[in-house]
mmCIF file of C-alpha atoms in Angstrom:
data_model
loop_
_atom_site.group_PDB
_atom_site.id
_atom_site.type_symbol
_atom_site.label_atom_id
_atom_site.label_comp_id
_atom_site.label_asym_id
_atom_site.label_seq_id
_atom_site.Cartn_x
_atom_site.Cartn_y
_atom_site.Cartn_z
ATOM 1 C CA UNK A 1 6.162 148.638 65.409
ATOM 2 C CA UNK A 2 3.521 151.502 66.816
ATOM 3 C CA UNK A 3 2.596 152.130 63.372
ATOM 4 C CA UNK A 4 2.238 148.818 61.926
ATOM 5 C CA UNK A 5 -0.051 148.363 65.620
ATOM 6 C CA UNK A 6 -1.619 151.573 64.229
ATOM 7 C CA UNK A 7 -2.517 150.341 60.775
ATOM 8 C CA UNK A 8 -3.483 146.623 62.347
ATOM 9 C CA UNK A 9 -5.788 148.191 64.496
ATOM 10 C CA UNK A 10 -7.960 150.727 62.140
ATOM 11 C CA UNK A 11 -7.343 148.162 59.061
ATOM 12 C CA UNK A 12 -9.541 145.757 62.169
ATOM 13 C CA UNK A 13 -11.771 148.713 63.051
ATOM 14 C CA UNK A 14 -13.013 148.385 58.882
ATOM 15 C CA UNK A 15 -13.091 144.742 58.892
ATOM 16 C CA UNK A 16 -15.626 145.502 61.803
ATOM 17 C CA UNK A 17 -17.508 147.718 60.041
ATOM 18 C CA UNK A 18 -18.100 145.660 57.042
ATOM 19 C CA UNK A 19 -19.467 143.139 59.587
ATOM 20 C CA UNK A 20 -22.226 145.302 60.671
ATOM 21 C CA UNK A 21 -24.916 144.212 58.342
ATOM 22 C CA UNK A 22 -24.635 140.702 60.225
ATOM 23 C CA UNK A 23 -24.216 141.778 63.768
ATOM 24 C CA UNK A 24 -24.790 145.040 64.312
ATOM 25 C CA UNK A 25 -22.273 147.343 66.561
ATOM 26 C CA UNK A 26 -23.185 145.927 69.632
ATOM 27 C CA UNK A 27 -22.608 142.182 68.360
ATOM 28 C CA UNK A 28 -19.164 142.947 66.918
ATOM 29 C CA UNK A 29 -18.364 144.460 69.940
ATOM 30 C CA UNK A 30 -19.344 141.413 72.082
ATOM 31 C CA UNK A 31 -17.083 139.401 69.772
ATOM 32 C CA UNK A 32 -14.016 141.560 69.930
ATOM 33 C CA UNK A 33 -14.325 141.827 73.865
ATOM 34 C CA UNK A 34 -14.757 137.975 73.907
ATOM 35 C CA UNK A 35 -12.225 136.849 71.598
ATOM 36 C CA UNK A 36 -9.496 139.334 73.064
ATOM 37 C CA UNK A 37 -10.169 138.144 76.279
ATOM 38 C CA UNK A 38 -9.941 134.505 75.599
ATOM 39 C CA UNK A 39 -6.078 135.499 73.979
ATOM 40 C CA UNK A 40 -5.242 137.654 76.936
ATOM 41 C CA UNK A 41 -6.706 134.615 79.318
ATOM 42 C CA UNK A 42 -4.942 132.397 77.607
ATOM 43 C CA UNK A 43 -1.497 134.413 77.160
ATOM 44 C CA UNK A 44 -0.761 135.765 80.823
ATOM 45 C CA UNK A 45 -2.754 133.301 82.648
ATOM 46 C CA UNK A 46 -3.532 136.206 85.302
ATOM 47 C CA UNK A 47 -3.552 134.746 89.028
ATOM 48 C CA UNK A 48 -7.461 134.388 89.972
ATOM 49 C CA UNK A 49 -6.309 134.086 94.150
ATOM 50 C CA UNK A 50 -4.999 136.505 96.860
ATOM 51 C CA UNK A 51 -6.270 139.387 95.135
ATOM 52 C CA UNK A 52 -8.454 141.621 98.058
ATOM 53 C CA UNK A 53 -12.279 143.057 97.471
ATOM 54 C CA UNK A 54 -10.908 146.281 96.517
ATOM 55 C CA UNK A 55 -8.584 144.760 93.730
ATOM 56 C CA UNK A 56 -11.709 142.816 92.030
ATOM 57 C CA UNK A 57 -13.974 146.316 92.150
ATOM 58 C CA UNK A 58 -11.046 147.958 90.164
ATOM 59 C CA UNK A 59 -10.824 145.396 87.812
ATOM 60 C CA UNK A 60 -14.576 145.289 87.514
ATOM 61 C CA UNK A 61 -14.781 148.929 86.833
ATOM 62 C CA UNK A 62 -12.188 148.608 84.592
ATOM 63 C CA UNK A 63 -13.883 145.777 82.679
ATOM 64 C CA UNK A 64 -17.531 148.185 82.567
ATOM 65 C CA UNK A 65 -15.132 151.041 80.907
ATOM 66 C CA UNK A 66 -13.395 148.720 78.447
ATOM 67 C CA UNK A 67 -16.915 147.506 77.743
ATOM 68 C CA UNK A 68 -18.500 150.772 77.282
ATOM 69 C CA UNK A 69 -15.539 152.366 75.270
ATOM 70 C CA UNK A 70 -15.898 149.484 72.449
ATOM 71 C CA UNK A 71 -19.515 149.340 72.061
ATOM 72 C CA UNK A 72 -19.969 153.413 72.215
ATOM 73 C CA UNK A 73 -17.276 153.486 69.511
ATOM 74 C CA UNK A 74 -18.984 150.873 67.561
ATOM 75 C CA UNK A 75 -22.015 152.238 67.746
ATOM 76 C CA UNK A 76 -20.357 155.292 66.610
ATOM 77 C CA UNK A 77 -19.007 154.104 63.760
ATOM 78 C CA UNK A 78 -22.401 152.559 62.478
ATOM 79 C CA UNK A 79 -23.135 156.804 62.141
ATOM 80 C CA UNK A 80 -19.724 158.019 61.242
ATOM 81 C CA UNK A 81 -16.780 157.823 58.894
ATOM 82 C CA UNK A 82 -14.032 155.869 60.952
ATOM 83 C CA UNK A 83 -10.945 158.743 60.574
ATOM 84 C CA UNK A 84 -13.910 161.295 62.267
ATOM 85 C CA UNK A 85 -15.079 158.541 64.848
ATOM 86 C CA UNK A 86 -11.390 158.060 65.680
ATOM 87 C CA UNK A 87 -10.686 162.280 66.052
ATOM 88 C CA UNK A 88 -13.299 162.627 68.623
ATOM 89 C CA UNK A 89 -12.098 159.791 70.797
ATOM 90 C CA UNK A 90 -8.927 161.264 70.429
ATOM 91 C CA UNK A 91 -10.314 164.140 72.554
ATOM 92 C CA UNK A 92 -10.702 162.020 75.571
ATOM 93 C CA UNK A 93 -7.078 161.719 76.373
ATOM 94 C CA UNK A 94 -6.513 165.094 75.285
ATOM 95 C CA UNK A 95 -8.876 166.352 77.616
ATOM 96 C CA UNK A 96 -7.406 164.491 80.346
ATOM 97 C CA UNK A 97 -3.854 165.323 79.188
ATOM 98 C CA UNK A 98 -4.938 168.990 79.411
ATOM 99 C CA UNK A 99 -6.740 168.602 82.864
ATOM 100 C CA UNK A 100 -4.026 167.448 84.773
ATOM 101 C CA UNK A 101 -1.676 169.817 83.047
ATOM 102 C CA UNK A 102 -0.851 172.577 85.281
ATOM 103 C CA UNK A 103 0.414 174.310 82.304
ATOM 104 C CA UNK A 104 -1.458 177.651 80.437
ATOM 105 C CA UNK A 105 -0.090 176.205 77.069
ATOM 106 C CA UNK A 106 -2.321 172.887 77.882
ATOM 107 C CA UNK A 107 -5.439 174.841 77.328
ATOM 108 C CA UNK A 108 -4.416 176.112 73.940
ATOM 109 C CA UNK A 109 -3.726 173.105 72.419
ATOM 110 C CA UNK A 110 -7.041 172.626 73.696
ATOM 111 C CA UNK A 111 -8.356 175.099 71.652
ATOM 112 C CA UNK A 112 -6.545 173.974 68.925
ATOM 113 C CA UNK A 113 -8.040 170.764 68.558
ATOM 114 C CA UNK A 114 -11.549 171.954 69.222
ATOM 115 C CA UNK A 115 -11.419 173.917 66.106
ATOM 116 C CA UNK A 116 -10.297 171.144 64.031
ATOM 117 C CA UNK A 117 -13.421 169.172 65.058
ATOM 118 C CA UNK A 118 -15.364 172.422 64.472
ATOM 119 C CA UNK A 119 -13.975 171.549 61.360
ATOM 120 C CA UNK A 120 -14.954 168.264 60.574
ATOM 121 C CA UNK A 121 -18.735 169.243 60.378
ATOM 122 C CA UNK A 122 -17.459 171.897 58.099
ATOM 123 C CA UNK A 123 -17.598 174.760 59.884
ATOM 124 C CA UNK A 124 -20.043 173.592 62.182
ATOM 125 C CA UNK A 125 -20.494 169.807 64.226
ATOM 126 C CA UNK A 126 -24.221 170.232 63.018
ATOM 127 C CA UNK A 127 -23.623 168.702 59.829
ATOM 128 C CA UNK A 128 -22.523 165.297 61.417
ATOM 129 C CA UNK A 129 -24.594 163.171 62.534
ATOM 130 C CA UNK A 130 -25.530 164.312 65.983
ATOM 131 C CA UNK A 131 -26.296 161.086 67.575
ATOM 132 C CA UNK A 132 -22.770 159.274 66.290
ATOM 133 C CA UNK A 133 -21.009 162.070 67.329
ATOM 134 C CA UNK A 134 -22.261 161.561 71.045
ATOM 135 C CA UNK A 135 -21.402 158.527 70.659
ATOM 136 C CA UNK A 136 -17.953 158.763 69.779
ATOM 137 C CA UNK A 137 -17.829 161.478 72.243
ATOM 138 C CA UNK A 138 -18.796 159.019 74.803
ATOM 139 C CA UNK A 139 -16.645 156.444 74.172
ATOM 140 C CA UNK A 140 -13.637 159.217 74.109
ATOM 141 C CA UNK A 141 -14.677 159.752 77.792
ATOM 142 C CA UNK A 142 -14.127 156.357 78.590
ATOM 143 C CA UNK A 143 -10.702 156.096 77.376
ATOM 144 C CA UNK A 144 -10.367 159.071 79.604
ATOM 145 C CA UNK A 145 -11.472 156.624 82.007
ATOM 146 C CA UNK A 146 -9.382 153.901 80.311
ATOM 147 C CA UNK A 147 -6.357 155.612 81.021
ATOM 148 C CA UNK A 148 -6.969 156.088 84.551
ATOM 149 C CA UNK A 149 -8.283 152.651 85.489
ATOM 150 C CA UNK A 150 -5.169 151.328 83.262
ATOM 151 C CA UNK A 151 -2.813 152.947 85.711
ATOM 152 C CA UNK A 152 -4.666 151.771 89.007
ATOM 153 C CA UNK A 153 -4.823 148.243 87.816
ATOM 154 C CA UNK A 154 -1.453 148.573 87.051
ATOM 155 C CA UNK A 155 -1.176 149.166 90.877
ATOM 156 C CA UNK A 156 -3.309 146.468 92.505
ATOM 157 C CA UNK A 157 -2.175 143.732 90.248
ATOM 158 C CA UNK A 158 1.169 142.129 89.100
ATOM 159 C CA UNK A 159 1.873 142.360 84.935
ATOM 160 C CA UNK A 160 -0.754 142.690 82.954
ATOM 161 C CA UNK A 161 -3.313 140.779 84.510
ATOM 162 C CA UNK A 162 -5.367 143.347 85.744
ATOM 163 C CA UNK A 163 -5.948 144.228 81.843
ATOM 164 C CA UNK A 164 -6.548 139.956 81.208
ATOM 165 C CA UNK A 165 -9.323 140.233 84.092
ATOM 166 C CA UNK A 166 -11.032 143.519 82.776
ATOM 167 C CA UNK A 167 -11.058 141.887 79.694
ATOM 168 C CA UNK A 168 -12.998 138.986 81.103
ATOM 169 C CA UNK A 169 -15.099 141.554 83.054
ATOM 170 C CA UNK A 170 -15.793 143.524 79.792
ATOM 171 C CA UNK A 171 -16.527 140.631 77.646
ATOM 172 C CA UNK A 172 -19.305 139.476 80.106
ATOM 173 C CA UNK A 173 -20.904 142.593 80.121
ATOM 174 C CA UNK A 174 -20.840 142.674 76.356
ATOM 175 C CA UNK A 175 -22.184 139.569 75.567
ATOM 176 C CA UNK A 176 -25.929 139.822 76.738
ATOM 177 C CA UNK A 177 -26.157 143.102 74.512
ATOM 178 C CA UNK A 178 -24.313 141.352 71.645
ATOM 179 C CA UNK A 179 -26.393 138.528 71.625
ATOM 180 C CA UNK A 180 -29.616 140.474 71.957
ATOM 181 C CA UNK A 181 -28.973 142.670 68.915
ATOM 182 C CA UNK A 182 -27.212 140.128 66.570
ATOM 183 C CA UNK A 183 -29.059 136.789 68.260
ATOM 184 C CA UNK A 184 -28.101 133.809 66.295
ATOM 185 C CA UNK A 185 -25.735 135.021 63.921
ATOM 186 C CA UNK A 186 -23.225 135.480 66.389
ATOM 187 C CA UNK A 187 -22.814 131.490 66.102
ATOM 188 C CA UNK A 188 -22.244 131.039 62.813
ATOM 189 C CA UNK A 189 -18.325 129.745 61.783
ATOM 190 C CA UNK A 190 -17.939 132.662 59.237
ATOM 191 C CA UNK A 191 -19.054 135.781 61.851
ATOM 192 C CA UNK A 192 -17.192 133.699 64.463
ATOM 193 C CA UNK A 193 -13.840 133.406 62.423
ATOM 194 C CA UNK A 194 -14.207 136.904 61.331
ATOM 195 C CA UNK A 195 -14.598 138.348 65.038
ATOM 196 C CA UNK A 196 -11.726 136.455 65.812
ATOM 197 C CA UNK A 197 -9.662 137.964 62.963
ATOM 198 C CA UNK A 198 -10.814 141.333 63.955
ATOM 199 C CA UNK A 199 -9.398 140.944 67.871
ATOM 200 C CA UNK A 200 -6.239 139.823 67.086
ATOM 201 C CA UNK A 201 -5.936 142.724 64.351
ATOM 202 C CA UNK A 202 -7.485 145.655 66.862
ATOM 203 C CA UNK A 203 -6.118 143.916 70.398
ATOM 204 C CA UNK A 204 -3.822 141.080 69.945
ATOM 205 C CA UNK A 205 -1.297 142.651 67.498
ATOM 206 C CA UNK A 206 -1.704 146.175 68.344
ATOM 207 C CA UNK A 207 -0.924 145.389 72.414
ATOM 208 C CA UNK A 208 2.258 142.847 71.629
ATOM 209 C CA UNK A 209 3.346 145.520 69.601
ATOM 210 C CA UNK A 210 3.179 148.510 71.525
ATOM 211 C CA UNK A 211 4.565 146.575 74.470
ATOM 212 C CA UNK A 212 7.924 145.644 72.347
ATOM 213 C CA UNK A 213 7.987 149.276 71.397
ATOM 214 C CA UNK A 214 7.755 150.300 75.176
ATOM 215 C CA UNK A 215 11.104 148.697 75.178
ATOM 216 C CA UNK A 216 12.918 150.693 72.679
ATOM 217 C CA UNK A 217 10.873 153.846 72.608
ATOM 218 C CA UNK A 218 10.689 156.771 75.386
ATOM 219 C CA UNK A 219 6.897 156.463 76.903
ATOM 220 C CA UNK A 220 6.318 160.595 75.245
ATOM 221 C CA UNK A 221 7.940 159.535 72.261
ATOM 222 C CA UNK A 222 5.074 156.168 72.175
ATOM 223 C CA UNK A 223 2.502 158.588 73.048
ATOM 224 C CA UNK A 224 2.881 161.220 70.703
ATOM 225 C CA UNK A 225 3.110 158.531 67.652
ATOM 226 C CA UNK A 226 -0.122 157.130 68.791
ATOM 227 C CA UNK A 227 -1.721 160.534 68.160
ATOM 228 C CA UNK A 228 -1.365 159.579 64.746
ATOM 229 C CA UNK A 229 -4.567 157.118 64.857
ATOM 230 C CA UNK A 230 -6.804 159.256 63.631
ATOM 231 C CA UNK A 231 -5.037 159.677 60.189
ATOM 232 C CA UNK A 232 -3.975 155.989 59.932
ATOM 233 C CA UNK A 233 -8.052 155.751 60.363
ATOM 234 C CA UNK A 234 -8.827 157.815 57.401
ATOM 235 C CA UNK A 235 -6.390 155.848 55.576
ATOM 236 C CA UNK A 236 -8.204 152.567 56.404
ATOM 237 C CA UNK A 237 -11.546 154.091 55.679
ATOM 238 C CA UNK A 238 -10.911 155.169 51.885
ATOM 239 C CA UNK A 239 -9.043 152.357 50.863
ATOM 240 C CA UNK A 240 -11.016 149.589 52.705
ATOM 241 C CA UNK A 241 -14.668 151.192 53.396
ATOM 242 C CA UNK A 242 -14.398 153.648 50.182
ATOM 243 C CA UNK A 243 -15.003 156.438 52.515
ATOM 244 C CA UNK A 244 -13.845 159.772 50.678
ATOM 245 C CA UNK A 245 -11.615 162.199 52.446
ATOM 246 C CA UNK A 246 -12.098 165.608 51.673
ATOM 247 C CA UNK A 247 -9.537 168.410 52.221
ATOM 248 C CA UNK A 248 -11.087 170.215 54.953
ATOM 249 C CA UNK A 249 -11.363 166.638 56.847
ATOM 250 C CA UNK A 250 -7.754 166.321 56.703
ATOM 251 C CA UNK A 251 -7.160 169.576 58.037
ATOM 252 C CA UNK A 252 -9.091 169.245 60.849
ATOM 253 C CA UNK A 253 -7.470 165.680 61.483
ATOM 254 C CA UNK A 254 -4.319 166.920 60.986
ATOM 255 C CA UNK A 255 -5.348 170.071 63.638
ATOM 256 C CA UNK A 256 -6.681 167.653 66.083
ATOM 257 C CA UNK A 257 -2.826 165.536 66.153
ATOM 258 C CA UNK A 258 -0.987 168.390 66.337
ATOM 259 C CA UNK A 259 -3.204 169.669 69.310
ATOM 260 C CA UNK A 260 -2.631 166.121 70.536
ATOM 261 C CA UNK A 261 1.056 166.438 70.156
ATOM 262 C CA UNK A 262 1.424 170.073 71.626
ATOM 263 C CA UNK A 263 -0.773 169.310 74.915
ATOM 264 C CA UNK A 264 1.813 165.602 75.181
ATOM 265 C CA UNK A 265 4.934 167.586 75.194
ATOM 266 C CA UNK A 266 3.667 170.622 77.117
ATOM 267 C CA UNK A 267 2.516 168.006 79.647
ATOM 268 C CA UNK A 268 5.670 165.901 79.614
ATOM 269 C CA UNK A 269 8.226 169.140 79.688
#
């Protein structure tokens, strides 16, 4: 079930892509928010009373993250090939993963996975495009920031409906941007139908999955297989997107999940 989630989501991510000529990152990211949060709405019908000030700030600053993580990544992927978009926001929960590590061993995985990016610009990051990669770099620090707001939410509200409110929160920040770089074409039945498809394939799907996994899998053993995006990425990108894969790219995606791997069970031991 993770890696059919997996697959669902990056096989979305290309969908989005091809979508770009009509609406531009920033518009297909306003859809995705919208339409995800209309299922999630709809789905756990979150309780909008009783909550305190405090509870409605973190949701709202989870909402700006899960906002800023899709349109950074979007905008990223406008620049980049989507298995090197996915590595580098790979490195946010790495980095995090590392940070609260206590653990030498967390550093060199680290390492590890800092060469394989090294690697990706073929021996040097120069030879990407410099703009998409601090974009993807940016939206890998908010996952970081994902992954901590996740776990507070988690605190101040019941379920999941901290998650079905920063949804809401993040598809209302989205929108305004969406609309002013796509304008109309947002509203046509073919771009709306195909936004829709691409939520339930990158949120819907990917979320019911993982959380019927959850129930069958050990959380490390869940983690480590979702280091494994970034190759189910470049498998989406050459067979959807025609995006080549060279050999050197799979090493360094292959360095950067194994780095990913290492710093999860040197963290979790």
């Amino acid at each position: 079930m993770v890696l059919i989630g997996l697959v669902c989501q990056e096989v979305g991510a290309s969908v989005a892509v091809l979508l770009f000529p009509s609406t531009g990152p920033l518009g297909m990211a306003a859809l995705r928010l919208g339409f995800s949060a209309l299922i999630l709405l709809a789905v756990l019908r979150p309780r909008l009373r009783g909550h305190a000030r405090r509870d409605w700030a973190v949701a709202g600053a989870f909402g700006a993250v899960l906002a800023g993580m899709n349109m950074l990544f979007y905008a990223a992927l406008e620049r980049l090939p989507l298995g090197t978009a996915v590595t580098l926001e790979l490195l946010g929960p790495l980095v995090l993963s590392v940070a609260m590590s206590r653990r030498l061993s967390g550093w060199l995985w680290a390492g590890l996975a800092f060469a394989g990016v090294a690697l990706l610009g073929h021996g040097g990051i120069d030879r990407l495009d410099p703009v998409g990669v601090g974009l993807a770099l940016g939206a890998a620090a908010m996952w970081a920031g994902y992954i901590l707001l996740s776990a507070k939410a988690g605190r101040h509200f019941p379920k999941l409906d901290g998650l079905a409110l920063a949804m809401g929160f993040a598809a209302i920040l989205s929108l305004p941007m969406g609309l002013a770089s796509a304008g109309t074409a947002l509203l046509r039945p073919d771009i709306l139908l195909l936004g829709a498809a691409v939520a339930v394939l990158s949120s819907a799907v990917p979320y019911a999955l993982e959380l019927l996994a959850l129930r069958r899998l050990p959380e490390s053993t869940f983690s480590i297989l979702m280091c494994l995006a970034p190759a189910a990425a470049a498998a989406a990108g050459f067979v959807i997107l025609g995006q080549g894969i060279e050999v050197v790219e799979m090493l360094a995606i292959a360095l950067v999940i194994a780095a990913s791997i290492g710093a999860l069970r040197s963290t979790s031991a």
